[in-house]
Amino acid sequence: MLIILLGPPGAGKGTQADRLVKKYNLVYIATGDILRAAVKSGSPLGQEAKAFMEKGQLVPDEVVVGIVSERLTAPDCRDGAILDGFPRTVAQAEALDQVLGEMGRKVDRVVYIAVDEDELITRLTGRRVCRECAATYHIKFNPPRVRNVCDQCGGELYQREDDSLSTVQERLLVYREQTTPLIDHYGREGLVSKVDGNREIEKIFSEISSILGAGSP
Ligand code: ADP
Ligand code: AMP
């Protein structure tokens, strides 16, 4: 099962993916997480990506397509994966189709999580992320049991630099211009299931679960 989680920054893709990978036993591929790890390590990939990410702009297509293609061909992805934050442009979606086609595979479902813009700003500016395992929290909507400490691994929580108000606004603009065309792109293939993401985390999770089916994928 190959699932794409589509939606604006702050829609709750990572929050839902965390639950879905456990339920469906899928590999989680989040290009944002991979790029942040590369920036942290100072690798050539990280050095290339850093400036784009700080400004809230997209890293060039060929860079992210390379990352995802390599990851998808790894043996652990054979039984399925959830893609979060990729594809983000039509060119990336076309490249993904080609890579999957060469492997005799295809996208099974695109879950589009729609959230109102005001809510996205509140979510992103209040988001906290674990430095160790990248688990995501919100200071009001999904706080950790102990302030600034990850429930899952005890790591320290921090605020992403690109979750500042001005960068959030740029990211939402980039999303509208470059990523929303994917709703039609996949819609034409009948692959999109739209979910109202303005609700509680567990309600959204149960709707996505019923879209994907309860059984073993
Ligand atoms: P994305 O991966 O789409 O950028 P996240 O999963 O990181 O989004 O969620 C963004 C922020 O909103 C996080 O702080 C998260 O805890 C919070 N959040 C996620 N889903 C909901 C929800 N349904 N209601 C309220 N807050 C949410
Ligand atoms: P995210 O963690 O998904 O919010 O992504 C954080 C940042 O990483 C984005 O603002 C982009 O700079 C970069 N990024 C993540 N995924 C992609 C992608 N598919 N294409 C281009 N840039 C990406």
Short mmCIF file of C-alpha atoms in Angstrom, two decimals, residues 13-117:
data_model
loop_
_atom_site.label_atom_id
_atom_site.label_comp_id
_atom_site.label_asym_id
_atom_site.label_seq_id
_atom_site.Cartn_x
_atom_site.Cartn_y
_atom_site.Cartn_z
CA LYS A 13 0.02 15.05 8.13
CA GLY A 14 2.84 14.07 10.49
CA THR A 15 0.42 13.66 13.41
CA GLN A 16 -1.79 11.30 11.41
CA ALA A 17 1.16 9.48 9.82
CA ASP A 18 2.53 8.65 13.25
CA ARG A 19 -0.69 6.79 14.03
CA LEU A 20 -1.13 5.28 10.55
CA VAL A 21 2.34 3.72 10.34
CA LYS A 22 1.65 1.89 13.61
CA LYS A 23 -1.80 0.71 12.55
CA TYR A 24 -0.86 -0.38 9.01
CA ASN A 25 2.80 -1.25 9.58
CA LEU A 26 4.00 1.05 6.82
CA VAL A 27 7.36 2.77 6.36
CA TYR A 28 7.16 6.52 7.00
CA ILE A 29 8.89 8.80 4.50
CA ALA A 30 8.76 12.50 5.39
CA THR A 31 10.97 14.58 3.14
CA GLY A 32 10.96 17.47 5.64
CA ASP A 33 12.35 15.17 8.37
CA ILE A 34 14.98 13.74 6.00
CA LEU A 35 16.06 17.23 4.93
CA ARG A 36 16.18 18.54 8.53
CA ALA A 37 18.37 15.59 9.52
CA ALA A 38 20.67 16.39 6.58
CA VAL A 39 20.90 20.06 7.62
CA LYS A 40 21.70 19.02 11.19
CA SER A 41 24.47 16.67 10.04
CA GLY A 42 25.96 19.32 7.74
CA SER A 43 26.07 16.86 4.80
CA PRO A 44 26.30 18.22 1.22
CA LEU A 45 22.55 17.58 0.85
CA GLY A 46 21.90 19.57 4.03
CA GLN A 47 24.10 22.42 2.89
CA GLU A 48 22.20 22.60 -0.38
CA ALA A 49 18.76 22.47 1.27
CA LYS A 50 19.34 24.80 4.24
CA ALA A 51 18.79 28.20 2.63
CA PHE A 52 15.59 27.12 0.87
CA MET A 53 14.14 25.67 4.06
CA GLU A 54 14.97 28.70 6.18
CA LYS A 55 13.10 30.92 3.73
CA GLY A 56 10.10 28.59 3.56
CA GLN A 57 10.74 27.82 -0.09
CA LEU A 58 10.88 24.44 -1.76
CA VAL A 59 14.14 22.56 -2.17
CA PRO A 60 14.74 21.89 -5.91
CA ASP A 61 12.68 19.03 -7.36
CA GLU A 62 15.67 16.94 -8.49
CA VAL A 63 17.08 16.92 -4.95
CA VAL A 64 13.90 15.66 -3.25
CA VAL A 65 13.05 13.28 -6.09
CA GLY A 66 16.50 11.72 -5.66
CA ILE A 67 15.95 11.27 -1.91
CA VAL A 68 12.53 9.66 -2.30
CA SER A 69 13.51 7.40 -5.23
CA GLU A 70 16.41 6.01 -3.27
CA ARG A 71 14.31 5.50 -0.15
CA LEU A 72 11.45 3.79 -2.01
CA THR A 73 13.72 1.22 -3.60
CA ALA A 74 14.99 0.05 -0.17
CA PRO A 75 13.75 -3.46 0.76
CA ASP A 76 11.79 -2.28 3.82
CA CYS A 77 9.46 -0.27 1.54
CA ARG A 78 8.38 -3.34 -0.40
CA ASP A 79 5.20 -3.79 1.62
CA GLY A 80 4.22 -0.16 1.61
CA ALA A 81 4.96 3.37 2.66
CA ILE A 82 3.35 6.63 3.66
CA LEU A 83 4.70 9.71 1.93
CA ASP A 84 4.37 12.94 3.93
CA GLY A 85 5.38 16.23 2.35
CA PHE A 86 6.16 14.64 -1.01
CA PRO A 87 5.24 15.22 -3.79
CA ARG A 88 4.85 18.98 -3.45
CA THR A 89 4.91 19.97 -7.13
CA VAL A 90 3.43 18.47 -10.30
CA ALA A 91 6.98 17.76 -11.53
CA GLN A 92 7.64 15.75 -8.35
CA ALA A 93 4.38 13.83 -8.82
CA GLU A 94 5.30 12.98 -12.41
CA ALA A 95 8.77 11.85 -11.33
CA LEU A 96 7.20 9.70 -8.62
CA ASP A 97 4.85 8.07 -11.12
CA GLN A 98 7.84 7.24 -13.29
CA VAL A 99 9.90 5.76 -10.44
CA LEU A 100 6.94 3.69 -9.23
CA GLY A 101 6.14 2.59 -12.80
CA GLU A 102 9.69 1.28 -13.21
CA MET A 103 9.15 -0.76 -10.04
CA GLY A 104 5.76 -2.04 -11.24
CA ARG A 105 4.04 -0.12 -8.47
CA LYS A 106 1.58 2.76 -8.16
CA VAL A 107 0.09 5.25 -5.74
CA ASP A 108 -2.89 3.57 -4.04
CA ARG A 109 -4.53 6.55 -2.34
CA VAL A 110 -4.00 10.26 -1.77
CA VAL A 111 -5.48 11.44 1.51
CA TYR A 112 -5.99 15.19 1.27
CA ILE A 113 -6.29 16.78 4.71
CA ALA A 114 -8.00 20.19 4.34
CA VAL A 115 -7.71 22.80 7.11
CA ASP A 116 -8.72 26.48 7.30
CA GLU A 117 -5.87 28.95 6.97
#
